[in-house]
Amino acid sequence: VHGAADGLAGVAVDRFADVLVVHAGERSPGDARGGTGVAIDALVAALVELVRPRAVYVKGRPRRPGRAGPAERAAAAPAAPAWGEPAEAVVVLEHGVRYEVRPAAGLSVGLFLDMREVRAWVREHARARRVLNLFSYTCAFGVCAGLGRAARVLNLDASRPYLRWGRANYALNGLPVEERDFVYGDALDWLGRLARRGERFELVIVDPPSFGSTRVGGSFSVERDYGRLVGAAAHVTAAGGILLAATNHGGVSVARFDELVGRGLAAAGRLGRRVGRWHEPARDFPVPPHGRPYLKIQAVELD
Ligand SMILES: C[S@@+](CC[C@H](N)C(=O)[O-])C[C@H]1O[C@@H](n2cnc3c(N)ncnc32)[C@H](O)[C@@H]1O
C-alpha cells in the first residue's frame, strides 16, 4: 500500500515475509487517526483479515524526522507489534538475496523496498569493480555488489549498529565478513581521506538521508549539500567508473535533482553520460495522479 495512489493518503504498508509494517504518518501512540484521516486500528484489522500475517507493526512519524531525538523516535515506533506475536528478526528473500529485517528496530526496519530494482542493477554491474557504498545503512547494496563479484566493496556509514547489521546480511548470503570492508564515519570526511590517499572506485553509491548531520559540515540538507557530496564522490570515481546518485527527498523535483548532480560533477571537473535512471517501481509504489516521483536515482558513467 503506497499512500494516496492506493487510496490511503499518508499511509504505507510494507510486507516482509509474514510480517506487515504500517507507516501511519504523523501520529503519536494512542491517536486513533493521527494526521492521515485513516483509522489505523480498522486498517490493521482489515490487513489481518486479508493477509493473515504473523504480526503487524505500526510506525508513526515524528514531526521533523531529521531532527527527532531518540525519545521521540522511540515513541513513534513502538517495539511491540500492534497485532500478533513479536518478531525480532525476519529473513526475507529478494531476487534470491537474503536480508535480515527487524520489524521492531525503529522507524526503518533494515530494507527499503523501493530500491529493489536498483539493488538488482548493482548486482548485475558490480563485476570486477571496486565499489564504494556510502551511507550504506544495512549494506544491502554492498551485499548485492559482493554477490555480483565486485573486486572489493567498502561500506561506509555513520552508525556502528547499522554496520553490524550489514555484517549479518553479508553472513546470511555466505559472503566473507572482513572488518576493513565496514567503515564507520562521516561520508564527506571519508571522501576527503580516500581522495588524498589516491583510492579510486569503479562504482560509487551515494544515497544520503534527506536530512541528517555530518561531523565536518554540520547539518546535511539535500537541497544545499547534494552537489558538494556528488563532487566529492566524483573525486574518488575512476575514469570510466559509475557514480550512482540517489535521493528520496520528495521536495526535490527530478529537474532540480539533475541540476544538483550536474553541478557537483562540474565542480569536480568531470564529464559523464547517464547510463541509468530510476524512480520508484511503478507496480508497488504508484505515483498518484498529478503527483511526482519522490525517488530519484541516476547512474552516470564518468570520463
Ligand atoms: C537513506 S539511508 C541509506 C539507505 C541505503 N543506501 C540502502 O539502500 O539501504 C541513510 C544512511 O546514512 C547514514 N548516515 C547519515 N549521515 C551520515 C553521514 N554523515 N555519513 C555517513 N553516513 C551517514 C545513516 O546512518 C543511514 O544508515
mmCIF file of C-alpha atoms and ligand atoms in Angstrom:
data_model
loop_
_atom_site.group_PDB
_atom_site.id
_atom_site.type_symbol
_atom_site.label_atom_id
_atom_site.label_comp_id
_atom_site.label_asym_id
_atom_site.label_seq_id
_atom_site.Cartn_x
_atom_site.Cartn_y
_atom_site.Cartn_z
ATOM 1 C CA VAL A 1 0.000 0.000 0.000
ATOM 2 C CA HIS A 2 1.519 3.257 -1.074
ATOM 3 C CA GLY A 3 -0.421 6.280 0.162
ATOM 4 C CA ALA A 4 -2.820 8.333 -1.910
ATOM 5 C CA ALA A 5 -2.034 6.420 -5.108
ATOM 6 C CA ASP A 6 -3.541 3.333 -3.430
ATOM 7 C CA GLY A 7 -6.442 5.256 -1.904
ATOM 8 C CA LEU A 8 -4.938 5.639 1.588
ATOM 9 C CA ALA A 9 -3.389 9.089 1.822
ATOM 10 C CA GLY A 10 -0.483 9.275 4.252
ATOM 11 C CA VAL A 11 -0.332 5.525 4.899
ATOM 12 C CA ALA A 12 2.096 2.929 3.582
ATOM 13 C CA VAL A 13 2.175 -0.790 4.264
ATOM 14 C CA ASP A 14 5.240 -2.937 3.598
ATOM 15 C CA ARG A 15 5.136 -6.705 3.662
ATOM 16 C CA PHE A 16 8.249 -8.571 4.809
ATOM 17 C CA ALA A 17 7.587 -12.311 4.539
ATOM 18 C CA ASP A 18 4.746 -12.856 7.048
ATOM 19 C CA VAL A 19 5.168 -9.555 8.904
ATOM 20 C CA LEU A 20 3.462 -6.289 7.937
ATOM 21 C CA VAL A 21 4.814 -2.842 8.745
ATOM 22 C CA VAL A 22 2.325 0.035 8.589
ATOM 23 C CA HIS A 23 3.713 3.550 8.263
ATOM 24 C CA ALA A 24 0.917 5.716 9.562
ATOM 25 C CA GLY A 25 2.123 9.252 9.044
ATOM 26 C CA GLU A 26 2.343 11.742 11.854
ATOM 27 C CA ARG A 27 0.746 10.011 14.768
ATOM 28 C CA SER A 28 1.528 9.691 18.404
ATOM 29 C CA PRO A 29 0.682 6.445 20.221
ATOM 30 C CA GLY A 30 -2.923 6.484 21.339
ATOM 31 C CA ASP A 31 -4.118 8.617 18.414
ATOM 32 C CA ALA A 32 -6.819 6.765 16.550
ATOM 33 C CA ARG A 33 -6.221 8.615 13.307
ATOM 34 C CA GLY A 34 -3.263 10.905 13.564
ATOM 35 C CA GLY A 35 -2.734 13.238 10.631
ATOM 36 C CA THR A 36 -3.738 10.726 7.982
ATOM 37 C CA GLY A 37 -7.521 10.558 8.343
ATOM 38 C CA VAL A 38 -7.241 6.763 8.174
ATOM 39 C CA ALA A 39 -8.498 4.788 11.179
ATOM 40 C CA ILE A 40 -5.378 2.778 11.898
ATOM 41 C CA ASP A 41 -6.996 0.157 14.144
ATOM 42 C CA ALA A 42 -9.568 -0.605 11.455
ATOM 43 C CA LEU A 43 -6.799 -0.772 8.864
ATOM 44 C CA VAL A 44 -4.819 -3.227 10.998
ATOM 45 C CA ALA A 45 -7.929 -5.390 11.477
ATOM 46 C CA ALA A 46 -8.562 -5.382 7.713
ATOM 47 C CA LEU A 47 -4.935 -6.299 6.975
ATOM 48 C CA VAL A 48 -5.075 -9.184 9.460
ATOM 49 C CA GLU A 49 -8.225 -10.489 7.798
ATOM 50 C CA LEU A 50 -6.796 -10.137 4.297
ATOM 51 C CA VAL A 51 -3.174 -11.225 4.681
ATOM 52 C CA ARG A 52 -3.239 -13.406 7.836
ATOM 53 C CA PRO A 53 0.200 -12.181 8.909
ATOM 54 C CA ARG A 54 2.216 -13.297 11.909
ATOM 55 C CA ALA A 55 2.459 -9.721 13.186
ATOM 56 C CA VAL A 56 1.580 -6.137 12.254
ATOM 57 C CA TYR A 57 3.822 -3.293 13.415
ATOM 58 C CA VAL A 58 2.655 0.307 13.258
ATOM 59 C CA LYS A 59 5.103 3.176 12.892
ATOM 60 C CA GLY A 60 4.194 6.791 13.319
ATOM 61 C CA ARG A 61 6.292 9.667 12.066
ATOM 62 C CA PRO A 62 7.990 12.277 14.200
ATOM 63 C CA ARG A 63 7.011 15.768 13.145
ATOM 64 C CA ARG A 64 10.516 16.572 11.931
ATOM 65 C CA PRO A 65 12.132 13.160 11.295
ATOM 66 C CA GLY A 66 15.626 14.506 10.667
ATOM 67 C CA ARG A 67 15.679 16.335 13.965
ATOM 68 C CA ALA A 68 13.747 13.961 16.219
ATOM 69 C CA GLY A 69 15.645 12.792 19.284
ATOM 70 C CA PRO A 70 15.810 9.146 20.414
ATOM 71 C CA ALA A 71 12.792 9.506 22.743
ATOM 72 C CA GLU A 72 10.574 10.963 20.030
ATOM 73 C CA ARG A 73 11.687 8.329 17.529
ATOM 74 C CA ALA A 74 11.068 5.521 20.023
ATOM 75 C CA ALA A 75 7.583 6.873 20.775
ATOM 76 C CA ALA A 76 6.786 6.946 17.050
ATOM 77 C CA ALA A 77 7.933 3.341 16.568
ATOM 78 C CA PRO A 78 6.810 1.117 19.453
ATOM 79 C CA ALA A 79 8.871 -2.076 19.830
ATOM 80 C CA ALA A 80 5.758 -4.214 20.330
ATOM 81 C CA PRO A 81 3.534 -5.191 17.399
ATOM 82 C CA ALA A 82 0.079 -3.608 17.173
ATOM 83 C CA TRP A 83 -1.183 -7.113 16.456
ATOM 84 C CA GLY A 84 0.267 -10.637 16.687
ATOM 85 C CA GLU A 85 3.442 -12.152 18.068
ATOM 86 C CA PRO A 86 6.658 -10.126 18.421
ATOM 87 C CA ALA A 87 9.019 -10.812 15.507
ATOM 88 C CA GLU A 88 12.550 -9.721 16.386
ATOM 89 C CA ALA A 89 14.109 -10.644 13.050
ATOM 90 C CA VAL A 90 12.665 -11.894 9.769
ATOM 91 C CA VAL A 91 14.811 -13.124 6.904
ATOM 92 C CA VAL A 92 13.360 -12.062 3.570
ATOM 93 C CA LEU A 93 14.314 -13.155 0.080
ATOM 94 C CA GLU A 94 14.503 -10.657 -2.803
ATOM 95 C CA HIS A 95 15.788 -11.758 -6.211
ATOM 96 C CA GLY A 96 17.491 -14.673 -4.463
ATOM 97 C CA VAL A 97 19.278 -12.435 -1.922
ATOM 98 C CA ARG A 98 18.655 -12.697 1.828
ATOM 99 C CA TYR A 99 18.210 -9.715 4.104
ATOM 100 C CA GLU A 100 17.532 -9.524 7.809
ATOM 101 C CA VAL A 101 14.589 -7.264 8.571
ATOM 102 C CA ARG A 102 13.970 -6.212 12.168
ATOM 103 C CA PRO A 103 10.351 -5.074 12.392
ATOM 104 C CA ALA A 104 10.765 -3.734 15.939
ATOM 105 C CA ALA A 105 14.027 -1.885 15.269
ATOM 106 C CA GLY A 106 12.653 1.640 14.896
ATOM 107 C CA LEU A 107 11.262 3.741 12.080
ATOM 108 C CA SER A 108 13.331 1.902 9.448
ATOM 109 C CA VAL A 109 13.416 -1.875 9.595
ATOM 110 C CA GLY A 110 16.509 -2.668 7.520
ATOM 111 C CA LEU A 111 15.436 -2.787 3.873
ATOM 112 C CA PHE A 112 13.968 -0.080 1.641
ATOM 113 C CA LEU A 113 11.683 -1.950 -0.727
ATOM 114 C CA ASP A 114 11.598 0.852 -3.287
ATOM 115 C CA MET A 115 15.288 0.242 -4.110
ATOM 116 C CA ARG A 116 14.641 -3.332 -5.272
ATOM 117 C CA GLU A 117 15.341 -2.705 -8.965
ATOM 118 C CA VAL A 118 18.458 -0.675 -8.181
ATOM 119 C CA ARG A 119 19.824 -3.464 -5.972
ATOM 120 C CA ALA A 120 19.355 -5.859 -8.911
ATOM 121 C CA TRP A 121 21.181 -3.394 -11.175
ATOM 122 C CA VAL A 122 24.100 -3.107 -8.734
ATOM 123 C CA ARG A 123 24.413 -6.869 -8.631
ATOM 124 C CA GLU A 124 24.492 -7.013 -12.438
ATOM 125 C CA HIS A 125 27.036 -4.214 -12.818
ATOM 126 C CA ALA A 126 29.445 -4.806 -9.935
ATOM 127 C CA ARG A 127 31.589 -7.469 -11.561
ATOM 128 C CA ALA A 128 35.330 -6.783 -11.140
ATOM 129 C CA ARG A 129 34.625 -3.218 -9.949
ATOM 130 C CA ARG A 130 35.858 -1.651 -6.750
ATOM 131 C CA VAL A 131 32.642 -0.448 -5.074
ATOM 132 C CA LEU A 132 32.238 2.341 -2.532
ATOM 133 C CA ASN A 133 28.852 2.116 -0.787
ATOM 134 C CA LEU A 134 28.387 5.445 1.001
ATOM 135 C CA PHE A 135 25.537 5.809 3.542
ATOM 136 C CA SER A 136 25.478 2.022 3.450
ATOM 137 C CA TYR A 137 22.838 1.551 6.187
ATOM 138 C CA THR A 138 22.439 -2.281 6.477
ATOM 139 C CA CYS A 139 24.723 -2.809 3.455
ATOM 140 C CA ALA A 140 22.028 -4.072 1.079
ATOM 141 C CA PHE A 141 23.847 -2.574 -1.926
ATOM 142 C CA GLY A 142 27.115 -3.958 -0.550
ATOM 143 C CA VAL A 143 25.648 -7.456 -0.377
ATOM 144 C CA CYS A 144 24.452 -7.168 -3.988
ATOM 145 C CA ALA A 145 27.848 -5.905 -5.127
ATOM 146 C CA GLY A 146 29.584 -8.762 -3.284
ATOM 147 C CA LEU A 147 27.268 -11.349 -4.830
ATOM 148 C CA GLY A 148 27.855 -9.679 -8.208
ATOM 149 C CA ARG A 149 31.592 -10.459 -7.831
ATOM 150 C CA ALA A 150 32.880 -6.954 -7.149
ATOM 151 C CA ALA A 151 36.656 -6.755 -6.808
ATOM 152 C CA ARG A 152 36.203 -5.040 -3.468
ATOM 153 C CA VAL A 153 33.303 -3.441 -1.543
ATOM 154 C CA LEU A 154 33.761 -0.715 1.041
ATOM 155 C CA ASN A 155 30.622 0.032 3.076
ATOM 156 C CA LEU A 156 30.634 3.300 4.961
ATOM 157 C CA ASP A 157 28.089 4.571 7.488
ATOM 158 C CA ALA A 158 27.881 6.902 10.460
ATOM 159 C CA SER A 159 26.196 4.206 12.575
ATOM 160 C CA ARG A 160 28.047 1.262 14.101
ATOM 161 C CA PRO A 161 24.844 -0.697 14.810
ATOM 162 C CA TYR A 162 23.809 -0.441 11.132
ATOM 163 C CA LEU A 163 27.252 -1.651 10.051
ATOM 164 C CA ARG A 164 26.926 -4.637 12.423
ATOM 165 C CA TRP A 165 23.551 -5.350 10.823
ATOM 166 C CA GLY A 166 25.303 -5.129 7.450
ATOM 167 C CA ARG A 167 27.775 -7.799 8.558
ATOM 168 C CA ALA A 168 24.826 -10.020 9.492
ATOM 169 C CA ASN A 169 23.432 -9.512 5.968
ATOM 170 C CA TYR A 170 26.809 -10.482 4.484
ATOM 171 C CA ALA A 171 26.901 -13.643 6.591
ATOM 172 C CA LEU A 172 23.324 -14.538 5.608
ATOM 173 C CA ASN A 173 24.445 -14.593 1.979
ATOM 174 C CA GLY A 174 27.644 -16.526 2.538
ATOM 175 C CA LEU A 175 29.878 -13.507 1.858
ATOM 176 C CA PRO A 176 33.145 -13.216 3.800
ATOM 177 C CA VAL A 177 32.891 -10.611 6.576
ATOM 178 C CA GLU A 178 36.108 -8.598 6.724
ATOM 179 C CA GLU A 179 36.412 -5.731 9.200
ATOM 180 C CA ARG A 180 38.085 -3.420 6.692
ATOM 181 C CA ASP A 181 35.042 -3.561 4.404
ATOM 182 C CA PHE A 182 32.817 -1.889 7.042
ATOM 183 C CA VAL A 183 33.963 1.609 7.841
ATOM 184 C CA TYR A 184 32.403 3.822 10.474
ATOM 185 C CA GLY A 185 32.471 7.551 9.852
ATOM 186 C CA ASP A 186 31.173 10.600 8.089
ATOM 187 C CA ALA A 187 30.807 10.299 4.315
ATOM 188 C CA LEU A 188 32.249 13.710 3.369
ATOM 189 C CA ASP A 189 35.077 13.307 5.841
ATOM 190 C CA TRP A 190 35.983 9.882 4.396
ATOM 191 C CA LEU A 191 35.629 11.016 0.792
ATOM 192 C CA GLY A 192 38.340 13.580 1.521
ATOM 193 C CA ARG A 193 40.579 10.956 3.105
ATOM 194 C CA LEU A 194 40.106 8.421 0.308
ATOM 195 C CA ALA A 195 40.816 11.078 -2.330
ATOM 196 C CA ARG A 196 44.032 12.153 -0.564
ATOM 197 C CA ARG A 197 45.163 8.537 -0.401
ATOM 198 C CA GLY A 198 44.570 8.206 -4.149
ATOM 199 C CA GLU A 199 41.949 5.480 -3.717
ATOM 200 C CA ARG A 200 39.621 5.055 -6.685
ATOM 201 C CA PHE A 201 36.448 3.053 -7.261
ATOM 202 C CA GLU A 202 34.624 1.958 -10.409
ATOM 203 C CA LEU A 203 31.207 2.195 -8.717
ATOM 204 C CA VAL A 204 30.359 4.806 -6.099
ATOM 205 C CA ILE A 205 26.903 4.764 -4.497
ATOM 206 C CA VAL A 206 25.607 7.995 -2.971
ATOM 207 C CA ASP A 207 22.267 7.596 -1.170
ATOM 208 C CA PRO A 208 22.194 10.039 1.747
ATOM 209 C CA PRO A 209 19.301 10.605 4.139
ATOM 210 C CA SER A 210 17.071 13.536 3.218
ATOM 211 C CA PHE A 211 18.183 15.279 6.371
ATOM 212 C CA GLY A 212 20.917 14.374 8.773
ATOM 213 C CA SER A 213 24.127 15.569 10.266
ATOM 214 C CA THR A 214 27.732 15.429 9.242
ATOM 215 C CA ARG A 215 30.567 15.897 11.668
ATOM 216 C CA VAL A 216 32.502 18.089 9.261
ATOM 217 C CA GLY A 217 29.710 20.083 7.682
ATOM 218 C CA GLY A 218 27.126 20.443 10.451
ATOM 219 C CA SER A 219 23.604 19.586 9.312
ATOM 220 C CA PHE A 220 23.133 17.966 5.911
ATOM 221 C CA SER A 221 20.415 19.088 3.541
ATOM 222 C CA VAL A 222 19.893 17.578 0.085
ATOM 223 C CA GLU A 223 18.976 20.901 -1.469
ATOM 224 C CA ARG A 224 22.070 22.622 -0.131
ATOM 225 C CA ASP A 225 24.699 19.878 0.056
ATOM 226 C CA TYR A 226 23.948 17.277 -2.601
ATOM 227 C CA GLY A 227 26.124 18.933 -5.229
ATOM 228 C CA ARG A 228 29.078 19.070 -2.845
ATOM 229 C CA LEU A 229 28.622 15.404 -1.992
ATOM 230 C CA VAL A 230 28.499 14.412 -5.685
ATOM 231 C CA GLY A 231 31.625 16.482 -6.338
ATOM 232 C CA ALA A 232 33.496 14.759 -3.501
ATOM 233 C CA ALA A 233 32.290 11.340 -4.702
ATOM 234 C CA ALA A 234 33.404 12.159 -8.276
ATOM 235 C CA HIS A 235 36.945 12.725 -6.986
ATOM 236 C CA VAL A 236 37.202 9.062 -5.981
ATOM 237 C CA THR A 237 35.401 7.676 -9.039
ATOM 238 C CA ALA A 238 37.829 6.129 -11.524
ATOM 239 C CA ALA A 239 37.791 7.130 -15.203
ATOM 240 C CA GLY A 240 35.069 5.010 -16.793
ATOM 241 C CA GLY A 241 33.575 4.387 -13.343
ATOM 242 C CA ILE A 242 29.913 4.866 -12.469
ATOM 243 C CA LEU A 243 28.506 7.224 -9.895
ATOM 244 C CA LEU A 244 25.067 6.131 -8.678
ATOM 245 C CA ALA A 245 23.297 9.134 -7.146
ATOM 246 C CA ALA A 246 20.018 8.782 -5.273
ATOM 247 C CA THR A 247 17.659 10.776 -3.108
ATOM 248 C CA ASN A 248 14.230 10.044 -1.702
ATOM 249 C CA HIS A 249 13.607 13.673 -0.804
ATOM 250 C CA GLY A 250 10.097 14.391 -2.107
ATOM 251 C CA GLY A 251 10.706 18.141 -2.038
ATOM 252 C CA VAL A 252 13.343 17.998 -4.778
ATOM 253 C CA SER A 253 11.988 17.715 -8.338
ATOM 254 C CA VAL A 254 13.554 15.465 -10.971
ATOM 255 C CA ALA A 255 14.820 18.535 -12.856
ATOM 256 C CA ARG A 256 16.319 20.034 -9.701
ATOM 257 C CA PHE A 257 17.982 16.740 -8.810
ATOM 258 C CA ASP A 258 19.551 16.534 -12.275
ATOM 259 C CA GLU A 259 20.792 20.069 -11.789
ATOM 260 C CA LEU A 260 22.324 19.287 -8.374
ATOM 261 C CA VAL A 261 24.112 16.215 -9.744
ATOM 262 C CA GLY A 262 25.293 18.152 -12.824
ATOM 263 C CA ARG A 263 26.651 20.968 -10.705
ATOM 264 C CA GLY A 264 28.547 18.591 -8.440
ATOM 265 C CA LEU A 265 30.183 16.891 -11.417
ATOM 266 C CA ALA A 266 31.061 20.243 -12.994
ATOM 267 C CA ALA A 267 32.629 21.463 -9.751
ATOM 268 C CA ALA A 268 34.798 18.329 -9.717
ATOM 269 C CA GLY A 269 35.731 18.958 -13.350
ATOM 270 C CA ARG A 270 34.181 15.675 -14.520
ATOM 271 C CA LEU A 271 32.031 14.949 -17.530
ATOM 272 C CA GLY A 272 29.727 11.989 -17.723
ATOM 273 C CA ARG A 273 26.864 10.364 -19.562
ATOM 274 C CA ARG A 274 23.789 8.982 -17.904
ATOM 275 C CA VAL A 275 23.556 5.213 -18.189
ATOM 276 C CA GLY A 276 20.559 4.612 -15.918
ATOM 277 C CA ARG A 277 17.641 6.366 -14.330
ATOM 278 C CA TRP A 278 15.048 5.068 -11.891
ATOM 279 C CA HIS A 279 12.061 6.243 -9.933
ATOM 280 C CA GLU A 280 10.022 4.152 -7.551
ATOM 281 C CA PRO A 281 8.998 0.796 -9.066
ATOM 282 C CA ALA A 282 5.583 1.581 -10.546
ATOM 283 C CA ARG A 283 3.891 -1.644 -9.528
ATOM 284 C CA ASP A 284 4.436 -1.375 -5.802
ATOM 285 C CA PHE A 285 4.905 2.375 -5.462
ATOM 286 C CA PRO A 286 2.457 4.028 -7.848
ATOM 287 C CA VAL A 287 2.736 7.787 -8.271
ATOM 288 C CA PRO A 288 -0.656 9.420 -7.578
ATOM 289 C CA PRO A 289 -2.411 11.289 -10.389
ATOM 290 C CA HIS A 290 -0.906 14.794 -10.563
ATOM 291 C CA GLY A 291 1.830 13.658 -8.173
ATOM 292 C CA ARG A 292 5.525 13.378 -8.914
ATOM 293 C CA PRO A 293 8.001 10.635 -8.037
ATOM 294 C CA TYR A 294 9.704 11.028 -4.663
ATOM 295 C CA LEU A 295 12.573 8.684 -5.506
ATOM 296 C CA LYS A 296 15.169 9.988 -7.946
ATOM 297 C CA ILE A 297 18.175 7.913 -8.932
ATOM 298 C CA GLN A 298 20.635 8.180 -11.748
ATOM 299 C CA ALA A 299 23.740 6.313 -12.783
ATOM 300 C CA VAL A 300 26.383 8.428 -14.532
ATOM 301 C CA GLU A 301 29.457 6.970 -16.214
ATOM 302 C CA LEU A 302 32.319 9.406 -15.781
ATOM 303 C CA ASP A 303 35.003 10.131 -18.398
HETATM 304 C C1 LIG B 1 18.754 6.591 3.461
HETATM 305 S S1 LIG B 1 19.796 5.568 4.461
HETATM 306 C C2 LIG B 1 20.700 4.780 3.197
HETATM 307 C C3 LIG B 1 19.979 3.593 2.613
HETATM 308 C C4 LIG B 1 20.856 2.612 1.882
HETATM 309 N N1 LIG B 1 21.586 3.228 0.806
HETATM 310 C C5 LIG B 1 20.025 1.461 1.382
HETATM 311 O O1 LIG B 1 19.585 1.487 0.228
HETATM 312 O O2 LIG B 1 19.768 0.529 2.167
HETATM 313 C C6 LIG B 1 20.896 6.728 5.183
HETATM 314 C C7 LIG B 1 22.077 6.158 5.966
HETATM 315 O O3 LIG B 1 23.033 7.219 6.067
HETATM 316 C C8 LIG B 1 23.698 7.125 7.299
HETATM 317 N N2 LIG B 1 24.265 8.447 7.543
HETATM 318 C C9 LIG B 1 23.660 9.576 7.952
HETATM 319 N N3 LIG B 1 24.514 10.610 7.990
HETATM 320 C C10 LIG B 1 25.718 10.125 7.559
HETATM 321 C C11 LIG B 1 26.996 10.700 7.352
HETATM 322 N N4 LIG B 1 27.197 11.973 7.594
HETATM 323 N N5 LIG B 1 27.997 9.925 6.883
HETATM 324 C C12 LIG B 1 27.782 8.606 6.631
HETATM 325 N N6 LIG B 1 26.586 8.007 6.810
HETATM 326 C C13 LIG B 1 25.567 8.745 7.272
HETATM 327 C C14 LIG B 1 22.640 6.681 8.265
HETATM 328 O O4 LIG B 1 23.223 6.068 9.407
HETATM 329 C C15 LIG B 1 21.829 5.711 7.395
HETATM 330 O O5 LIG B 1 22.291 4.409 7.562
#
